[in-house]
Amino acid sequence: MKELLLLLNDGVFIGFILLTALHSAITVGYFIHVSRVSRKPWNLKVSNDYEPCVSIIIPAYKEAKVIGRKIENIANLYYPKHRLQVIIVGDPETIDAARKHAQMLNGIKVLLLEEKERLGKANALNYALKFTEGEIIATSDADAIWSPDALKNAVKYFSDPIVAAVTGHEIISNASKNIHTYSEQSYRKTYYIMRLGESKIWSTMIFQGELALYRRSYLKYFESRPGYSDDTGTVIRLIKEGYRCIYIPEAKFADAAPPNLKDKIKLKSRRGQHLVNALTEALKHKIKGMFPLPAYIALANFYMHVLAPIIQLTIPILLVVSLIRSTALVTSILLIAILTISMLDKNIRSLAELYISSSLALTLALIRSMAGTRSVIWEKIESMREI
Ligand code: GDP
Ligand code: MN
């Protein structure tokens, strides 16, 4: 009791309480709002039998090991073969491997493009874009596997001319492997409720290149400035131009999550850096009155991906400092006991892993972004390609 009074008199502890309350109010409040909207119907005219020609571009750098599996995956799509074009763009070794599997794509127009020198993913996409013939351009990664009905389900949304881009739903193929992959799967549930709510309101700014479709006549080019991503970077431009860019749950794809903390932080901080830059740009557009997405969506996303990670790291530090300053021994022991016992529960453990890994990765992303480190090429994560 005496300890509690001491704590309540401590400025650092008050800071801890206020920051926690503010952070929870913003994140939980936003989540509750968008999850309500996510259950509303689409305000779109969607025709089930809309079947335009689609060009699928697969950028693949040093992917000889997985490219055969990806080609087989495309061959199995429920979509008329004569309305498909597949373009694989990559280094000569990957293209050679692709050529060996190309007979699986019988009936589909196939183009294999060799990159003489490494261009980076976005530049490779833009190079391939010049050769596309479809009305719809799809992108996928060599290591991502689409569900057979994913393309068919995604394409139909383009029957409404306001739609410029559609992205899909990732299933973590190795979710049961360990806590790092399991926590990624848990996180995806919340993540997709937010993406669906935002899409129903107007658009989501966060896209996934593993399954992304664009209307050719609106697309023009993929964002390729260093520090921006081909998916989210491109979509922000399309939203600015007045079109809708949406996530739909019924276009599923499978991808592995990094199975260790090091690779997870590597992946999330690289993707996070792209997000930090893109979401900052979106907010700037909004401030200038040039962005049709509601201000609270732009602000909430900026908060969650740019500011919240630092706040999430600050919160436990404030708690520990205030406990030490107030020499609250009994409270500290009690807290440690509660924390230890709750760690026995797998879901709480996974929540803790997520809190730590995403706060660290996104803080790192922010530091990199502010330092101006920008690169168009990166090292692939081998642990995500174990078949
Ligand atoms: P991550 O999922 O964010 O880790 O990104 P990946 O490393 O899986 O890259 C996504 C896709 O882009 C993969 O199919 C890569 O092979 C491909 N990719 C990455 N860099 C390049 C590049 O420089 N050239 C080409 N052609 N493809 C690339
Ligand atoms: Mn990948």
PDB file of N, CA, C and O in Angstrom, residues 178-223:
ATOM      1  N   ASN A 178       7.488 -22.432 -34.786  1.00  0.00           N
ATOM      2  CA  ASN A 178       7.956 -21.941 -33.484  1.00  0.00           C
ATOM      3  C   ASN A 178       7.255 -20.626 -33.116  1.00  0.00           C
ATOM      4  O   ASN A 178       6.394 -20.148 -33.846  1.00  0.00           O
ATOM      5  N   ILE A 179       7.656 -20.048 -31.997  1.00  0.00           N
ATOM      6  CA  ILE A 179       6.985 -18.857 -31.482  1.00  0.00           C
ATOM      7  C   ILE A 179       7.068 -17.677 -32.456  1.00  0.00           C
ATOM      8  O   ILE A 179       6.141 -16.885 -32.565  1.00  0.00           O
ATOM      9  N   HIS A 180       8.181 -17.591 -33.206  1.00  0.00           N
ATOM     10  CA  HIS A 180       8.357 -16.457 -34.125  1.00  0.00           C
ATOM     11  C   HIS A 180       7.395 -16.537 -35.308  1.00  0.00           C
ATOM     12  O   HIS A 180       6.871 -15.524 -35.756  1.00  0.00           O
ATOM     13  N   THR A 181       7.169 -17.729 -35.788  1.00  0.00           N
ATOM     14  CA  THR A 181       6.251 -17.876 -36.918  1.00  0.00           C
ATOM     15  C   THR A 181       4.797 -17.874 -36.426  1.00  0.00           C
ATOM     16  O   THR A 181       3.911 -17.331 -37.069  1.00  0.00           O
ATOM     17  N   TYR A 182       4.581 -18.444 -35.235  1.00  0.00           N
ATOM     18  CA  TYR A 182       3.229 -18.487 -34.664  1.00  0.00           C
ATOM     19  C   TYR A 182       2.728 -17.073 -34.361  1.00  0.00           C
ATOM     20  O   TYR A 182       1.589 -16.722 -34.641  1.00  0.00           O
ATOM     21  N   SER A 183       3.624 -16.241 -33.809  1.00  0.00           N
ATOM     22  CA  SER A 183       3.207 -14.882 -33.446  1.00  0.00           C
ATOM     23  C   SER A 183       2.896 -14.075 -34.704  1.00  0.00           C
ATOM     24  O   SER A 183       2.037 -13.198 -34.708  1.00  0.00           O
ATOM     25  N   GLU A 184       3.581 -14.389 -35.793  1.00  0.00           N
ATOM     26  CA  GLU A 184       3.318 -13.696 -37.056  1.00  0.00           C
ATOM     27  C   GLU A 184       1.901 -14.012 -37.530  1.00  0.00           C
ATOM     28  O   GLU A 184       1.181 -13.145 -38.022  1.00  0.00           O
ATOM     29  N   GLN A 185       1.503 -15.271 -37.349  1.00  0.00           N
ATOM     30  CA  GLN A 185       0.149 -15.674 -37.743  1.00  0.00           C
ATOM     31  C   GLN A 185      -0.908 -14.968 -36.878  1.00  0.00           C
ATOM     32  O   GLN A 185      -1.906 -14.470 -37.392  1.00  0.00           O
ATOM     33  N   SER A 186      -0.647 -14.879 -35.571  1.00  0.00           N
ATOM     34  CA  SER A 186      -1.614 -14.200 -34.687  1.00  0.00           C
ATOM     35  C   SER A 186      -1.738 -12.738 -35.084  1.00  0.00           C
ATOM     36  O   SER A 186      -2.840 -12.189 -35.148  1.00  0.00           O
ATOM     37  N   TYR A 187      -0.601 -12.124 -35.368  1.00  0.00           N
ATOM     38  CA  TYR A 187      -0.580 -10.709 -35.738  1.00  0.00           C
ATOM     39  C   TYR A 187      -1.394 -10.461 -36.999  1.00  0.00           C
ATOM     40  O   TYR A 187      -2.118  -9.468 -37.117  1.00  0.00           O
ATOM     41  N   ARG A 188      -1.293 -11.404 -37.950  1.00  0.00           N
ATOM     42  CA  ARG A 188      -1.997 -11.254 -39.235  1.00  0.00           C
ATOM     43  C   ARG A 188      -3.509 -11.112 -39.059  1.00  0.00           C
ATOM     44  O   ARG A 188      -4.173 -10.471 -39.859  1.00  0.00           O
ATOM     45  N   LYS A 189      -4.067 -11.748 -38.011  1.00  0.00           N
ATOM     46  CA  LYS A 189      -5.522 -11.677 -37.813  1.00  0.00           C
ATOM     47  C   LYS A 189      -5.949 -10.228 -37.579  1.00  0.00           C
ATOM     48  O   LYS A 189      -6.855  -9.729 -38.234  1.00  0.00           O
ATOM     49  N   THR A 190      -5.263  -9.558 -36.656  1.00  0.00           N
ATOM     50  CA  THR A 190      -5.574  -8.151 -36.358  1.00  0.00           C
ATOM     51  C   THR A 190      -5.265  -7.282 -37.575  1.00  0.00           C
ATOM     52  O   THR A 190      -6.050  -6.410 -37.950  1.00  0.00           O
ATOM     53  N   TYR A 191      -4.113  -7.530 -38.170  1.00  0.00           N
ATOM     54  CA  TYR A 191      -3.636  -6.775 -39.325  1.00  0.00           C
ATOM     55  C   TYR A 191      -4.676  -6.774 -40.442  1.00  0.00           C
ATOM     56  O   TYR A 191      -5.020  -5.723 -40.991  1.00  0.00           O
ATOM     57  N   TYR A 192      -5.244  -7.956 -40.748  1.00  0.00           N
ATOM     58  CA  TYR A 192      -6.177  -8.040 -41.872  1.00  0.00           C
ATOM     59  C   TYR A 192      -7.536  -7.435 -41.567  1.00  0.00           C
ATOM     60  O   TYR A 192      -8.221  -6.970 -42.475  1.00  0.00           O
ATOM     61  N   ILE A 193      -7.935  -7.430 -40.288  1.00  0.00           N
ATOM     62  CA  ILE A 193      -9.193  -6.757 -39.944  1.00  0.00           C
ATOM     63  C   ILE A 193      -9.029  -5.263 -40.241  1.00  0.00           C
ATOM     64  O   ILE A 193      -9.909  -4.620 -40.799  1.00  0.00           O
ATOM     65  N   MET A 194      -7.834  -4.729 -39.916  1.00  0.00           N
ATOM     66  CA  MET A 194      -7.594  -3.302 -40.190  1.00  0.00           C
ATOM     67  C   MET A 194      -7.570  -3.030 -41.692  1.00  0.00           C
ATOM     68  O   MET A 194      -8.170  -2.076 -42.177  1.00  0.00           O
ATOM     69  N   ARG A 195      -6.890  -3.905 -42.457  1.00  0.00           N
ATOM     70  CA  ARG A 195      -6.793  -3.698 -43.911  1.00  0.00           C
ATOM     71  C   ARG A 195      -8.178  -3.776 -44.548  1.00  0.00           C
ATOM     72  O   ARG A 195      -8.502  -3.038 -45.457  1.00  0.00           O
ATOM     73  N   LEU A 196      -9.033  -4.702 -44.043  1.00  0.00           N
ATOM     74  CA  LEU A 196     -10.373  -4.849 -44.622  1.00  0.00           C
ATOM     75  C   LEU A 196     -11.233  -3.630 -44.295  1.00  0.00           C
ATOM     76  O   LEU A 196     -11.922  -3.097 -45.169  1.00  0.00           O
ATOM     77  N   GLY A 197     -11.177  -3.177 -43.042  1.00  0.00           N
ATOM     78  CA  GLY A 197     -11.939  -1.990 -42.637  1.00  0.00           C
ATOM     79  C   GLY A 197     -11.541  -0.786 -43.489  1.00  0.00           C
ATOM     80  O   GLY A 197     -12.389  -0.077 -44.035  1.00  0.00           O
ATOM     81  N   GLU A 198     -10.227  -0.575 -43.636  1.00  0.00           N
ATOM     82  CA  GLU A 198      -9.744   0.569 -44.423  1.00  0.00           C
ATOM     83  C   GLU A 198     -10.199   0.451 -45.877  1.00  0.00           C
ATOM     84  O   GLU A 198     -10.585   1.439 -46.509  1.00  0.00           O
ATOM     85  N   SER A 199     -10.160  -0.781 -46.394  1.00  0.00           N
ATOM     86  CA  SER A 199     -10.571  -0.998 -47.791  1.00  0.00           C
ATOM     87  C   SER A 199     -12.056  -0.721 -47.982  1.00  0.00           C
ATOM     88  O   SER A 199     -12.470  -0.197 -49.013  1.00  0.00           O
ATOM     89  N   LYS A 200     -12.860  -1.110 -46.992  1.00  0.00           N
ATOM     90  CA  LYS A 200     -14.305  -0.863 -47.104  1.00  0.00           C
ATOM     91  C   LYS A 200     -14.597   0.628 -47.011  1.00  0.00           C
ATOM     92  O   LYS A 200     -15.491   1.141 -47.680  1.00  0.00           O
ATOM     93  N   ILE A 201     -13.840   1.345 -46.167  1.00  0.00           N
ATOM     94  CA  ILE A 201     -14.041   2.800 -46.054  1.00  0.00           C
ATOM     95  C   ILE A 201     -13.641   3.464 -47.381  1.00  0.00           C
ATOM     96  O   ILE A 201     -14.376   4.235 -47.955  1.00  0.00           O
ATOM     97  N   TRP A 202     -12.454   3.134 -47.862  1.00  0.00           N
ATOM     98  CA  TRP A 202     -12.025   3.626 -49.184  1.00  0.00           C
ATOM     99  C   TRP A 202     -10.885   2.772 -49.727  1.00  0.00           C
ATOM    100  O   TRP A 202     -11.035   2.084 -50.730  1.00  0.00           O
ATOM    101  N   SER A 203      -9.747   2.790 -49.047  1.00  0.00           N
ATOM    102  CA  SER A 203      -8.564   2.085 -49.560  1.00  0.00           C
ATOM    103  C   SER A 203      -7.630   1.734 -48.424  1.00  0.00           C
ATOM    104  O   SER A 203      -7.604   2.414 -47.400  1.00  0.00           O
ATOM    105  N   THR A 204      -6.829   0.722 -48.631  1.00  0.00           N
ATOM    106  CA  THR A 204      -5.743   0.457 -47.701  1.00  0.00           C
ATOM    107  C   THR A 204      -4.429   0.847 -48.373  1.00  0.00           C
ATOM    108  O   THR A 204      -4.240   0.615 -49.563  1.00  0.00           O
ATOM    109  N   MET A 205      -3.542   1.452 -47.582  1.00  0.00           N
ATOM    110  CA  MET A 205      -2.263   1.903 -48.158  1.00  0.00           C
ATOM    111  C   MET A 205      -1.228   0.786 -48.113  1.00  0.00           C
ATOM    112  O   MET A 205      -0.181   0.880 -48.732  1.00  0.00           O
ATOM    113  N   ILE A 206      -1.522  -0.259 -47.326  1.00  0.00           N
ATOM    114  CA  ILE A 206      -0.509  -1.290 -47.126  1.00  0.00           C
ATOM    115  C   ILE A 206      -0.788  -2.482 -48.041  1.00  0.00           C
ATOM    116  O   ILE A 206      -1.791  -3.180 -47.885  1.00  0.00           O
ATOM    117  N   PHE A 207       0.073  -2.669 -49.017  1.00  0.00           N
ATOM    118  CA  PHE A 207      -0.100  -3.719 -50.020  1.00  0.00           C
ATOM    119  C   PHE A 207       0.988  -4.764 -49.882  1.00  0.00           C
ATOM    120  O   PHE A 207       2.026  -4.538 -49.272  1.00  0.00           O
ATOM    121  N   GLN A 208       0.759  -5.929 -50.514  1.00  0.00           N
ATOM    122  CA  GLN A 208       1.732  -7.011 -50.425  1.00  0.00           C
ATOM    123  C   GLN A 208       2.074  -7.488 -51.825  1.00  0.00           C
ATOM    124  O   GLN A 208       1.206  -8.018 -52.538  1.00  0.00           O
ATOM    125  N   GLY A 209       3.336  -7.278 -52.200  1.00  0.00           N
ATOM    126  CA  GLY A 209       3.778  -7.650 -53.538  1.00  0.00           C
ATOM    127  C   GLY A 209       3.651  -9.136 -53.851  1.00  0.00           C
ATOM    128  O   GLY A 209       3.708  -9.536 -55.014  1.00  0.00           O
ATOM    129  N   GLU A 210       3.453  -9.969 -52.843  1.00  0.00           N
ATOM    130  CA  GLU A 210       3.331 -11.418 -53.086  1.00  0.00           C
ATOM    131  C   GLU A 210       2.052 -11.729 -53.854  1.00  0.00           C
ATOM    132  O   GLU A 210       1.953 -12.741 -54.550  1.00  0.00           O
ATOM    133  N   LEU A 211       1.051 -10.877 -53.672  1.00  0.00           N
ATOM    134  CA  LEU A 211      -0.189 -11.011 -54.440  1.00  0.00           C
ATOM    135  C   LEU A 211      -0.781  -9.616 -54.562  1.00  0.00           C
ATOM    136  O   LEU A 211      -1.458  -9.132 -53.658  1.00  0.00           O
ATOM    137  N   ALA A 212      -0.441  -8.953 -55.655  1.00  0.00           N
ATOM    138  CA  ALA A 212      -0.943  -7.605 -55.877  1.00  0.00           C
ATOM    139  C   ALA A 212      -1.344  -7.502 -57.340  1.00  0.00           C
ATOM    140  O   ALA A 212      -0.622  -7.971 -58.217  1.00  0.00           O
ATOM    141  N   LEU A 213      -2.525  -6.938 -57.584  1.00  0.00           N
ATOM    142  CA  LEU A 213      -3.016  -6.778 -58.955  1.00  0.00           C
ATOM    143  C   LEU A 213      -3.286  -5.299 -59.206  1.00  0.00           C
ATOM    144  O   LEU A 213      -3.751  -4.598 -58.303  1.00  0.00           O
ATOM    145  N   TYR A 214      -2.986  -4.864 -60.410  1.00  0.00           N
ATOM    146  CA  TYR A 214      -3.166  -3.453 -60.753  1.00  0.00           C
ATOM    147  C   TYR A 214      -3.842  -3.351 -62.111  1.00  0.00           C
ATOM    148  O   TYR A 214      -3.604  -4.182 -62.991  1.00  0.00           O
ATOM    149  N   ARG A 215      -4.650  -2.305 -62.283  1.00  0.00           N
ATOM    150  CA  ARG A 215      -5.231  -2.061 -63.592  1.00  0.00           C
ATOM    151  C   ARG A 215      -4.169  -1.365 -64.441  1.00  0.00           C
ATOM    152  O   ARG A 215      -3.650  -0.315 -64.074  1.00  0.00           O
ATOM    153  N   ARG A 216      -3.827  -1.988 -65.568  1.00  0.00           N
ATOM    154  CA  ARG A 216      -2.737  -1.501 -66.415  1.00  0.00           C
ATOM    155  C   ARG A 216      -2.878  -0.033 -66.796  1.00  0.00           C
ATOM    156  O   ARG A 216      -1.911   0.734 -66.732  1.00  0.00           O
ATOM    157  N   SER A 217      -4.121   0.367 -67.160  1.00  0.00           N
ATOM    158  CA  SER A 217      -4.288   1.729 -67.673  1.00  0.00           C
ATOM    159  C   SER A 217      -4.079   2.789 -66.590  1.00  0.00           C
ATOM    160  O   SER A 217      -3.805   3.943 -66.894  1.00  0.00           O
ATOM    161  N   TYR A 218      -4.205   2.418 -65.311  1.00  0.00           N
ATOM    162  CA  TYR A 218      -3.973   3.390 -64.238  1.00  0.00           C
ATOM    163  C   TYR A 218      -2.542   3.289 -63.709  1.00  0.00           C
ATOM    164  O   TYR A 218      -2.004   4.227 -63.155  1.00  0.00           O
ATOM    165  N   LEU A 219      -1.969   2.096 -63.850  1.00  0.00           N
ATOM    166  CA  LEU A 219      -0.688   1.817 -63.180  1.00  0.00           C
ATOM    167  C   LEU A 219       0.469   2.658 -63.722  1.00  0.00           C
ATOM    168  O   LEU A 219       1.220   3.252 -62.948  1.00  0.00           O
ATOM    169  N   LYS A 220       0.628   2.674 -64.990  1.00  0.00           N
ATOM    170  CA  LYS A 220       1.739   3.383 -65.662  1.00  0.00           C
ATOM    171  C   LYS A 220       3.122   2.860 -65.286  1.00  0.00           C
ATOM    172  O   LYS A 220       3.869   2.420 -66.128  1.00  0.00           O
ATOM    173  N   TYR A 221       3.497   2.886 -64.008  1.00  0.00           N
ATOM    174  CA  TYR A 221       4.807   2.349 -63.603  1.00  0.00           C
ATOM    175  C   TYR A 221       4.780   1.963 -62.121  1.00  0.00           C
ATOM    176  O   TYR A 221       3.924   2.427 -61.369  1.00  0.00           O
ATOM    177  N   PHE A 222       5.711   1.115 -61.728  1.00  0.00           N
ATOM    178  CA  PHE A 222       5.856   0.739 -60.323  1.00  0.00           C
ATOM    179  C   PHE A 222       6.790   1.741 -59.642  1.00  0.00           C
ATOM    180  O   PHE A 222       7.788   2.165 -60.242  1.00  0.00           O
ATOM    181  N   GLU A 223       6.466   2.085 -58.416  1.00  0.00           N
ATOM    182  CA  GLU A 223       7.327   2.990 -57.658  1.00  0.00           C
ATOM    183  C   GLU A 223       8.707   2.347 -57.508  1.00  0.00           C
ATOM    184  O   GLU A 223       8.810   1.205 -57.088  1.00  0.00           O
TER     185      GLU A 223
END
